[in-house]
Structures are given as C-alpha cells and as structure tokens.
CSV table of C-alpha atoms in Angstrom, one decimal:
chain,number,residue,atom,x,y,z
A,28,MET,CA,17.9,17.6,-2.4
A,29,ASN,CA,18.2,13.9,-4.4
A,30,GLY,CA,13.9,14.2,-5.7
A,31,ARG,CA,13.5,15.6,-9.2
A,32,TRP,CA,11.6,18.7,-8.5
A,33,LEU,CA,9.9,21.7,-10.7
A,34,ALA,CA,7.7,23.9,-9.9
A,35,LEU,CA,4.8,24.5,-12.2
A,36,GLY,CA,2.1,27.3,-10.5
A,37,GLY,CA,2.7,27.7,-6.9
A,38,ALA,CA,3.0,24.4,-6.2
A,39,VAL,CA,6.5,22.3,-6.5
A,40,PHE,CA,6.3,18.5,-8.5
A,41,SER,CA,8.2,15.4,-7.3
A,42,LEU,CA,9.3,12.2,-9.0
A,43,PRO,CA,11.5,10.9,-5.4
A,44,GLN,CA,14.0,8.4,-5.1
A,45,PRO,CA,12.7,5.2,-3.9
A,46,ILE,CA,14.0,3.2,-1.1
A,47,PHE,CA,13.2,-0.1,-0.8
A,48,LEU,CA,14.9,-2.6,2.1
A,49,VAL,CA,16.4,-4.9,1.8
A,50,ILE,CA,17.8,-7.3,4.6
A,51,GLU,CA,20.3,-9.9,3.7
A,52,ASP,CA,21.9,-12.7,5.5
A,53,VAL,CA,18.9,-14.2,6.4
A,54,GLY,CA,18.8,-17.7,7.4
A,55,TRP,CA,21.0,-19.0,9.2
A,56,TRP,CA,20.1,-20.6,12.6
A,57,GLN,CA,24.0,-20.9,13.6
A,58,GLY,CA,24.8,-16.9,15.3
A,59,TYR,CA,28.0,-17.1,14.6
A,60,ASP,CA,30.0,-16.0,12.2
A,61,GLY,CA,32.6,-19.7,11.1
A,62,SER,CA,35.2,-17.6,7.9
A,63,ALA,CA,37.9,-18.4,10.2
A,64,ARG,CA,37.3,-22.4,11.3
A,65,ASN,CA,36.6,-22.4,6.8
A,66,GLU,CA,32.9,-21.7,7.9
A,67,PRO,CA,30.4,-20.2,5.9
A,68,PHE,CA,30.3,-15.8,7.2
A,69,ARG,CA,27.2,-16.3,9.5
A,70,ASN,CA,25.5,-13.2,10.6
A,71,GLY,CA,28.6,-12.6,13.3
A,72,PHE,CA,26.1,-13.0,15.9
A,73,CYS,CA,26.3,-13.6,19.8
A,74,ARG,CA,23.7,-16.3,19.9
A,75,ARG,CA,21.4,-18.8,17.4
A,76,HIS,CA,19.0,-17.1,15.8
A,77,CYS,CA,15.1,-17.8,16.1
A,78,LEU,CA,11.2,-17.3,15.9
A,79,ALA,CA,11.0,-13.4,17.2
A,80,ASP,CA,13.5,-12.3,14.8
A,81,TYR,CA,11.4,-13.1,12.1
A,82,ARG,CA,8.6,-11.3,14.2
A,83,ALA,CA,11.1,-8.0,14.8
A,84,LEU,CA,11.2,-7.8,9.9
A,85,THR,CA,7.2,-8.5,10.5
A,86,ARG,CA,6.6,-5.5,12.3
A,87,LEU,CA,8.9,-3.6,11.0
A,88,ALA,CA,7.7,-4.4,7.6
A,89,LYS,CA,4.2,-3.1,9.0
A,90,ARG,CA,5.6,-0.5,10.2
A,91,LEU,CA,6.6,0.9,7.1
A,92,SER,CA,3.8,-0.6,5.9
A,93,MET,CA,6.4,-2.6,3.1
A,94,ARG,CA,7.4,-6.1,2.4
A,95,VAL,CA,10.4,-6.1,2.6
A,96,ALA,CA,13.0,-8.8,0.6
A,97,LEU,CA,14.8,-11.5,2.8
A,98,GLY,CA,17.8,-12.8,1.5
A,99,LEU,CA,18.2,-15.6,2.9
A,100,VAL,CA,20.6,-18.8,2.7
A,101,LEU,CA,19.5,-21.6,3.2
A,102,GLY,CA,21.6,-24.3,3.6
A,103,GLU,CA,21.2,-24.6,7.5
A,104,TRP,CA,17.4,-25.3,6.7
A,105,ASP,CA,18.4,-28.7,4.6
A,106,ARG,CA,16.6,-31.5,6.4
A,107,THR,CA,17.4,-34.7,4.2
A,108,ASN,CA,21.6,-33.8,4.5
A,109,PHE,CA,20.9,-33.8,0.3
A,110,LEU,CA,23.6,-31.0,0.3
A,111,LYS,CA,26.8,-32.9,0.1
A,112,ASP,CA,26.2,-34.3,-3.1
A,113,VAL,CA,25.9,-30.9,-4.2
A,114,PRO,CA,29.2,-29.9,-5.1
A,115,GLY,CA,31.0,-27.2,-2.4
A,116,ALA,CA,28.1,-26.1,-1.2
A,117,THR,CA,28.9,-26.8,2.0
A,118,TRP,CA,32.1,-26.4,4.6
A,119,MET,CA,31.3,-30.7,4.9
A,120,GLY,CA,32.0,-31.6,1.9
A,121,THR,CA,30.2,-35.6,0.8
A,122,ALA,CA,30.3,-35.9,5.5
A,123,TRP,CA,27.1,-33.0,5.3
A,124,ASP,CA,25.2,-33.2,8.0
A,125,ASN,CA,23.4,-30.6,9.4
A,126,ARG,CA,21.3,-32.6,12.4
A,127,ILE,CA,22.5,-29.6,14.9
A,128,ASN,CA,19.8,-27.8,12.9
A,129,GLN,CA,17.0,-30.2,12.4
A,130,GLY,CA,14.3,-29.4,14.9
A,131,PRO,CA,10.2,-28.6,15.1
A,132,TRP,CA,11.8,-24.5,14.8
A,133,LEU,CA,12.4,-25.2,10.9
A,134,ASP,CA,8.3,-26.1,11.0
A,135,GLU,CA,7.5,-23.6,12.9
A,136,THR,CA,9.1,-20.6,10.6
A,137,ALA,CA,8.2,-21.7,7.0
A,138,GLN,CA,4.6,-22.1,8.4
A,139,TYR,CA,5.4,-18.2,10.2
A,140,LEU,CA,7.1,-17.2,7.0
A,141,LYS,CA,4.7,-19.2,5.0
A,142,ASP,CA,1.6,-17.1,6.6
A,143,HIS,CA,3.3,-13.1,6.9
A,144,ARG,CA,4.5,-13.3,3.1
A,145,GLN,CA,2.4,-10.3,2.3
A,146,PHE,CA,5.0,-8.3,4.8
A,147,LEU,CA,8.0,-10.5,3.9
A,148,GLU,CA,9.3,-11.5,1.5
A,149,ILE,CA,12.1,-14.3,0.3
A,150,ALA,CA,15.3,-13.2,-1.5
A,151,LEU,CA,18.1,-15.8,-3.4
A,152,HIS,CA,21.3,-15.0,-1.4
A,153,GLY,CA,22.7,-18.6,-1.9
A,154,ILE,CA,23.1,-22.5,-0.2
A,155,CYS,CA,25.8,-21.5,2.4
A,156,HIS,CA,27.4,-18.0,1.1
A,157,GLU,CA,31.1,-18.9,0.1
A,158,TYR,CA,32.0,-22.1,-2.0
A,159,TRP,CA,34.4,-24.8,-0.7
A,160,GLN,CA,36.7,-26.1,-3.7
A,161,ASP,CA,39.2,-29.1,-2.0
A,162,GLY,CA,37.9,-28.5,1.3
A,163,GLN,CA,38.6,-24.9,1.7
A,164,MET,CA,36.1,-22.1,1.6
A,165,LEU,CA,36.4,-19.0,-0.9
A,166,ARG,CA,34.2,-16.1,-1.2
A,167,THR,CA,31.4,-16.8,-2.6
A,168,GLU,CA,29.1,-19.1,-4.0
A,169,PHE,CA,28.5,-18.1,-7.8
A,170,HIS,CA,31.2,-15.9,-7.8
A,171,ASP,CA,35.5,-15.8,-7.1
A,172,ALA,CA,37.2,-12.9,-6.7
A,173,SER,CA,36.9,-10.8,-9.2
A,174,GLY,CA,33.3,-11.6,-10.9
A,175,GLN,CA,34.0,-14.3,-12.4
A,176,THR,CA,31.2,-16.9,-12.9
A,177,ARG,CA,31.9,-20.0,-11.8
A,178,PRO,CA,30.9,-23.1,-14.2
A,179,GLY,CA,27.5,-22.0,-15.5
A,180,ALA,CA,26.5,-26.6,-15.3
A,181,LEU,CA,28.0,-25.6,-11.1
A,182,VAL,CA,25.8,-22.1,-10.4
A,183,ARG,CA,22.6,-24.1,-12.7
A,184,GLU,CA,23.0,-26.9,-9.5
A,185,HIS,CA,23.1,-24.7,-6.6
A,186,LEU,CA,20.6,-22.9,-8.1
A,187,GLU,CA,18.2,-25.8,-8.4
A,188,ALA,CA,19.6,-27.3,-4.8
A,189,TYR,CA,17.9,-23.5,-3.9
A,190,ALA,CA,15.2,-25.2,-5.5
A,191,THR,CA,14.9,-28.2,-3.3
A,192,LEU,CA,15.2,-26.8,0.3
A,193,LEU,CA,13.0,-24.0,-0.2
A,194,SER,CA,10.6,-27.2,-1.5
A,195,GLN,CA,11.6,-29.5,1.5
A,196,ASN,CA,10.1,-26.9,4.0
A,197,GLY,CA,7.4,-25.6,1.8
A,198,LEU,CA,9.3,-21.7,1.0
A,199,GLY,CA,6.6,-21.8,-2.2
A,200,ASP,CA,7.7,-20.3,-4.9
A,201,TYR,CA,11.7,-19.5,-6.4
A,202,PRO,CA,12.3,-16.1,-5.2
A,203,ARG,CA,11.6,-13.0,-8.1
A,204,LEU,CA,15.3,-11.7,-7.1
A,205,PHE,CA,18.9,-12.1,-6.4
A,206,ILE,CA,21.7,-10.6,-4.1
A,207,PRO,CA,24.7,-12.4,-4.6
A,208,PRO,CA,27.0,-12.9,-2.4
A,209,ALA,CA,30.3,-10.7,-0.9
A,210,LEU,CA,28.3,-8.9,-3.8
A,211,HIS,CA,30.5,-11.0,-6.8
A,212,HIS,CA,28.7,-10.5,-9.3
A,213,SER,CA,29.5,-10.1,-13.5
A,214,PHE,CA,27.2,-8.5,-16.4
A,215,GLY,CA,27.2,-7.6,-20.3
A,216,ASN,CA,28.1,-11.2,-21.8
A,217,GLY,CA,24.4,-12.2,-22.7
A,218,GLN,CA,23.4,-15.5,-23.2
A,219,GLU,CA,26.1,-16.0,-21.1
A,220,SER,CA,25.9,-14.8,-18.7
A,221,MET,CA,25.0,-15.1,-15.1
A,222,GLN,CA,22.1,-13.0,-15.8
A,223,ALA,CA,21.4,-15.6,-18.3
A,224,ILE,CA,21.1,-17.7,-15.9
A,225,LEU,CA,18.7,-16.1,-13.3
A,226,GLU,CA,16.1,-15.7,-15.8
A,227,SER,CA,16.1,-19.3,-17.3
A,228,PHE,CA,15.0,-20.0,-12.4
A,229,GLY,CA,12.1,-16.9,-13.2
A,230,ILE,CA,14.7,-14.3,-11.3
A,231,ASN,CA,14.4,-10.5,-13.3
A,232,PHE,CA,15.3,-8.5,-10.3
A,233,VAL,CA,19.3,-8.6,-9.2
A,234,THR,CA,20.1,-6.1,-6.5
A,235,THR,CA,24.1,-5.9,-6.0
A,236,ARG,CA,27.7,-3.2,-6.6
A,237,PHE,CA,27.9,-1.8,-9.3
A,238,GLY,CA,32.1,-1.1,-7.5
A,239,LYS,CA,32.1,-5.4,-7.5
A,240,THR,CA,30.4,-6.6,-10.5
A,241,ARG,CA,33.2,-7.7,-12.9
A,242,PHE,CA,31.8,-5.5,-16.3
A,243,HIS,CA,31.8,-7.3,-19.4
A,244,ALA,CA,30.3,-4.5,-21.4
A,245,GLU,CA,29.7,-1.4,-19.8
A,246,PRO,CA,26.0,-1.0,-18.0
A,247,GLN,CA,23.6,1.6,-19.5
A,248,HIS,CA,23.4,3.7,-16.6
A,249,PRO,CA,26.1,4.0,-13.6
A,250,ARG,CA,23.1,2.8,-11.6
A,251,ILE,CA,20.5,1.2,-13.5
A,252,ALA,CA,21.5,-2.2,-16.3
A,253,TRP,CA,19.9,-4.3,-17.6
A,254,GLU,CA,19.9,-7.5,-19.4
A,255,CYS,CA,18.2,-11.1,-20.9
A,256,GLY,CA,15.6,-9.7,-19.8
A,257,VAL,CA,16.9,-8.6,-15.9
A,258,GLY,CA,17.4,-5.5,-13.9
A,259,LEU,CA,20.0,-4.8,-12.4
A,260,VAL,CA,20.1,-1.7,-9.6
A,261,GLU,CA,22.9,-0.3,-7.5
A,262,ARG,CA,23.0,-1.4,-4.1
A,263,GLY,CA,25.1,1.2,-3.1
A,264,LEU,CA,27.2,0.8,0.7
A,265,SER,CA,25.7,-0.2,3.8
A,266,PRO,CA,25.7,2.4,6.4
A,267,VAL,CA,26.4,0.1,9.6
A,268,ASN,CA,28.8,-2.7,9.3
A,269,TRP,CA,27.1,-6.7,8.1
A,270,ASP,CA,28.6,-7.8,11.7
A,271,VAL,CA,27.4,-5.5,14.0
A,272,ALA,CA,24.2,-6.1,16.6
A,273,ALA,CA,21.0,-3.6,18.0
A,274,ALA,CA,23.0,-1.3,14.8
A,275,PRO,CA,20.9,2.0,16.0
A,276,PRO,CA,19.9,3.9,12.6
A,277,LEU,CA,22.1,5.0,10.0
A,278,LEU,CA,20.7,6.2,6.5
A,279,GLY,CA,24.5,6.4,4.6
A,280,ASP,CA,25.0,7.3,1.0
A,281,ASP,CA,21.5,8.1,-0.6
A,282,ASN,CA,20.1,4.3,-3.8
A,283,PRO,CA,16.7,3.1,-3.8
A,284,ILE,CA,18.3,0.3,-2.1
A,285,LEU,CA,18.8,0.2,1.6
A,286,ALA,CA,20.7,-2.3,2.5
A,287,LEU,CA,21.0,-4.2,5.7
A,288,HIS,CA,21.8,-7.1,7.1
A,289,TRP,CA,19.9,-9.4,10.1
A,290,ALA,CA,22.5,-7.8,13.3
A,291,ASN,CA,21.6,-5.4,12.5
A,292,LEU,CA,18.3,-5.0,12.4
A,293,LEU,CA,18.0,-7.8,15.8
A,294,HIS,CA,19.7,-7.0,19.4
A,295,PRO,CA,21.2,-10.0,21.4
A,296,ASP,CA,18.6,-10.1,23.6
A,297,ALA,CA,15.5,-11.5,21.5
A,298,GLU,CA,12.4,-9.9,23.9
A,299,HIS,CA,14.4,-6.4,22.5
A,300,ASN,CA,14.3,-6.8,19.2
A,301,ASP,CA,11.4,-4.7,18.4
A,302,GLU,CA,13.3,-1.9,19.6
A,303,ILE,CA,16.0,-2.2,17.4
A,304,VAL,CA,13.7,-1.9,14.0
A,305,ASP,CA,11.4,0.7,16.1
A,306,ALA,CA,14.1,3.1,15.5
A,307,TRP,CA,15.1,2.1,12.0
A,308,ALA,CA,11.1,2.3,11.3
A,309,ASP,CA,10.5,5.7,13.2
A,310,MET,CA,13.9,7.2,10.8
A,311,LEU,CA,12.6,5.3,8.0
A,312,LEU,CA,9.1,7.2,7.4
A,313,GLU,CA,10.8,10.3,9.0
A,314,LYS,CA,12.9,9.8,5.5
A,315,GLY,CA,10.3,9.1,2.9
A,316,ALA,CA,7.6,11.8,4.0
A,317,GLY,CA,9.4,14.9,2.3
A,318,LEU,CA,9.4,15.5,-1.1
A,319,ASP,CA,12.8,13.7,-1.8
A,320,PHE,CA,12.1,10.4,-1.9
A,321,MET,CA,9.9,8.1,-0.4
A,322,LEU,CA,9.0,3.8,0.3
A,323,ALA,CA,8.3,1.9,-2.2
A,324,GLU,CA,6.2,-0.4,-1.2
A,325,GLU,CA,7.9,-3.5,-2.1
A,326,LEU,CA,10.0,-4.8,-5.1
A,327,ALA,CA,8.9,-4.3,-8.3
A,328,ALA,CA,7.3,-0.6,-7.3
A,329,CYS,CA,10.5,0.0,-6.0
A,330,TRP,CA,12.6,-1.4,-9.2
A,331,CYS,CA,10.0,1.0,-11.7
A,332,GLN,CA,10.6,4.7,-9.6
A,333,THR,CA,14.0,4.1,-9.7
A,334,ALA,CA,14.2,3.3,-13.9
A,335,ALA,CA,12.2,6.6,-13.6
A,336,TYR,CA,14.0,8.8,-11.1
A,337,TYR,CA,17.3,7.8,-13.4
A,338,LEU,CA,16.0,7.5,-17.3
A,339,ALA,CA,13.2,10.4,-17.6
A,340,ASP,CA,12.9,13.2,-18.2
A,341,PHE,CA,11.5,14.6,-15.9
A,342,ARG,CA,10.9,18.5,-17.4
A,343,GLU,CA,8.4,21.9,-17.8
A,344,GLU,CA,7.1,22.1,-20.5
A,345,SER,CA,4.1,24.9,-22.3
A,346,ASN,CA,2.2,25.2,-18.8
A,347,SER,CA,2.7,21.7,-18.3
A,348,VAL,CA,4.7,18.4,-16.1
A,349,ILE,CA,6.7,16.3,-18.6
A,350,ILE,CA,7.3,13.1,-17.5
A,351,ASP,CA,8.8,11.2,-21.1
A,352,LEU,CA,9.1,7.6,-20.5
A,353,ALA,CA,10.8,7.6,-23.8
A,354,ALA,CA,14.5,6.3,-22.3
A,355,ILE,CA,13.1,3.7,-19.9
A,356,PRO,CA,13.7,-0.1,-20.9
A,357,LYS,CA,9.8,-2.2,-21.8
A,358,LEU,CA,10.8,-4.3,-19.3
A,359,PRO,CA,8.1,-6.3,-16.8
A,360,CYS,CA,11.0,-5.1,-14.0
A,361,PHE,CA,11.0,-1.6,-14.7
A,362,THR,CA,7.2,-0.8,-16.5
A,363,GLY,CA,4.3,-0.4,-14.1
A,364,VAL,CA,3.0,2.2,-11.5
A,365,ILE,CA,5.4,5.1,-10.9
A,366,THR,CA,4.9,9.0,-7.7
A,367,ILE,CA,4.4,11.1,-7.9
A,368,LYS,CA,4.3,13.7,-5.2
A,369,ILE,CA,3.6,17.9,-5.5
A,370,ARG,CA,2.7,20.3,-2.4
A,371,ASP,CA,0.4,22.5,-3.4
A,372,GLU,CA,-1.2,25.0,-0.9
A,373,GLU,CA,-3.6,26.0,-2.6
A,374,SER,CA,-5.2,22.4,-3.6
A,375,LYS,CA,-4.8,22.8,-7.6
A,376,ARG,CA,-6.8,20.4,-9.8
A,377,TRP,CA,-4.5,18.7,-11.1
A,378,GLN,CA,-4.9,16.8,-14.4
A,379,PHE,CA,-3.1,14.4,-16.2
A,380,ARG,CA,-3.2,12.9,-19.9
A,381,GLY,CA,-1.3,9.9,-20.5
A,382,ALA,CA,-1.3,7.2,-17.0
A,383,GLN,CA,-3.8,7.1,-14.8
A,384,VAL,CA,-4.0,7.0,-11.0
A,385,VAL,CA,-4.7,4.1,-9.2
A,386,GLY,CA,-3.7,6.0,-6.2
A,387,GLN,CA,-3.5,8.9,-3.8
A,388,THR,CA,-2.9,10.2,-0.9
A,389,THR,CA,-2.4,13.5,1.1
A,390,GLY,CA,-0.6,14.3,5.1
A,391,ASP,CA,-0.9,17.2,7.5
A,392,ASP,CA,2.2,18.8,5.3
A,393,ALA,CA,0.3,19.4,2.4
A,394,ILE,CA,2.0,17.3,0.3
A,395,THR,CA,-0.5,14.8,-1.9
A,396,THR,CA,1.7,11.6,-3.2
A,397,ILE,CA,0.2,10.4,-6.6
A,398,SER,CA,0.4,6.5,-7.9
A,399,LEU,CA,0.3,6.4,-11.6
A,400,LEU,CA,-0.2,3.8,-14.1
A,401,PRO,CA,0.7,4.7,-17.9
A,402,GLU,CA,-1.6,3.3,-20.3
A,403,PRO,CA,-0.4,1.1,-22.9
A,404,ARG,CA,2.2,2.2,-25.2
A,405,CYS,CA,2.2,5.8,-24.0
A,406,THR,CA,5.4,6.9,-23.3
A,407,LYS,CA,5.0,10.7,-21.7
A,408,ILE,CA,3.2,11.8,-19.4
A,409,GLU,CA,1.8,14.9,-19.1
A,410,VAL,CA,0.7,16.7,-15.4
A,411,PHE,CA,-1.5,20.3,-15.7
A,412,CYS,CA,-4.0,22.4,-13.7
A,413,LEU,CA,-7.8,23.7,-15.8
A,414,GLU,CA,-7.8,26.6,-14.2
A,415,ASP,CA,-4.6,27.8,-15.7
C-alpha cells in the first residue's frame, strides 16, 4: 500500500502518492554513446534522433493527460558554434564545430516543441551533460563525482550558455526544473549552494537521487528537501537502464518521480515508437486508477502532492478526516492544489472546510478524485459528512 488510507463512515479516504514522468537525455541528435572516445554518453541509441521521437513523447503525454518534463541537453542545438568559447562545455574545446547537427530539423523540431508546449515541458539537464577539463571528459557538467559544485562563475557561465541555446532556437523561457546530469548534486550550504544559483535563474524545482547528493547539511526529510526557495524531490532509481531501447513498461521503487531515459521509449525503427509509448501509457493509467496513486498533471502539481504525501498529518479526528498541512514549508513549489481520493459505495455528500474544491471526477470503480485548493493562511483541511 502506497497511498495513505483512512476509513470513516463506510468510506475509504486516500492521500495518494503522485506519479510524474520525467524523461532524461532528450535533445541529442546523435544517438550513440561517445564516452569511450571522450564524447558525451548521450543515449546509447542505434540511430540519429528525429521529429518522430518527439511526436512519440507528445502521444504519451496526451494519453496520460500529463505535461511531462523533458530533461533537455542542448549542446547539439548550437547554431553558431558559440560553445567554443564556453570553458568545459564540449569535447572539442575551442575547435568546437557543430555543423553536423545544423540543419532544417532544428527549425522543424523547435517549432514542434513550441506548438506542443502544453504537453511537453523543457527541463534543464545540461549543455553536453559532461565537463571537459584540459581536453578530458569528466562527469559531470555542474558537479564532480563527489558532488562538489564546480566554481560558481563557471556554473553560471554554463547556465547562461543554456539560455543562449534556448534563445537561438526560440524554445521559450528558462526552465523551472533542473535534473543534475548523472545525478551528481549538492545541498545544504545556503547562499553558497547550487540551489542559490539555480533560484537566481528562476529554477524552483530539482529532482535527483539523494543517495548521490553531497549533503553539507541534513535534508529536512529523506525524500523531500528545500533550500533557497528551491524544492528537491527524490528521484529514485530508474526502472530500466538509461541505454535500453524500446523498454517494456516497468515500475521500480515507488517514488513520485518516474525517471526514464529517451531511449527507453523509442524503437530502433521510429515508425514503431507508438507501440512503445502506448505500452507505458497503459501501465501508468492502470497504476493511477486505484486509491494508492494519482498521475500528477504537471510539474508543480507533483511537488505539491509530494509535500502533502510526505509531510502532512493525515488523521481521523472527531468523526472527520483531517489533512494537517502545518509541516509543509510556505514555499510556492510546495503549496497549491492537493488531491485526495474517496471510495464510497454509498455516495455520501462529503463537505470540506479549509479548502475549495477545484476539480472532481468519479470513476467506474466508485473512486472519486477530488482536487482541493487550501484557503489562504489555512493549514488544516477537514472532510466531513453532514448526514452524520
């Protein structure tokens, strides 16, 4: 059981765990793993990527009614070869030449991403994922293998270069979400932290593996933390390896983030991509249908539900269900709509105090999903039945 359940008045209430899909290593044009020859790891994929690979992600998002997050690496989108002047950004250094990736597919795919931004949200994953020092590839772009942040000025220069790549391709505003390359990250040193730098660029969300994070101070919770206005959520392990193409659907350890890699959802023959994403959609829709889980419709919804799931006190009190939100920090990344589920065979008229109902659906299984927006300055939501 993953949802937090309470029984009251013949009904079962659940504060469900969210599931949100984050797809990493999107954006490469070359598919191969170049790590053996001092190039990025990329996807370990057997062919070049194409527009059909993005269309497959839109199909998956539509089927899930979810605006999925795409961890984009944008180095191979450089239209002017300006990355030759960004230290450590590429394996070629000052000899950087991206002409092999400069073609009509850039305009075509950039326009597609703009036209489908309601389904696909760009997240920052890096320029070329790795870092090159004295011509040698190191993991990773923003942190070393011990989780030590690279010098602040260099990190900022790379983040500014990412902004230039977005602008060159008309890909919109700076992302809200950061996914550390290879999940090497750091936390807990306040205004000197990576979070402080990210927040200055407008990033308020991070997903990573806490087990690969360098902690200068203990996180507030084993799976959720916050620093400098930025909320971090445990990513957990991917259910399949990063370079497995056309992966059959599988859920690993239950965390709010389902982290996949682009290759996992693609077929060596792009005409068969839909078969792969449809299998994943079928599995996730079934997973989200019961009381234990809910599919988060977008990034912020996942972070709000995760904060409630891990931090709220969910209890019965005086013949009511109480969702006590006092332990949730008053940060925009953690405050907003939360979801509960009710299985009630008698279809009672449940009332809510302390929150406004902003959405409600009932499935064939007598489970009603209710979206609640807490009232301003209210830290306690009460669910009760007037018939009692």
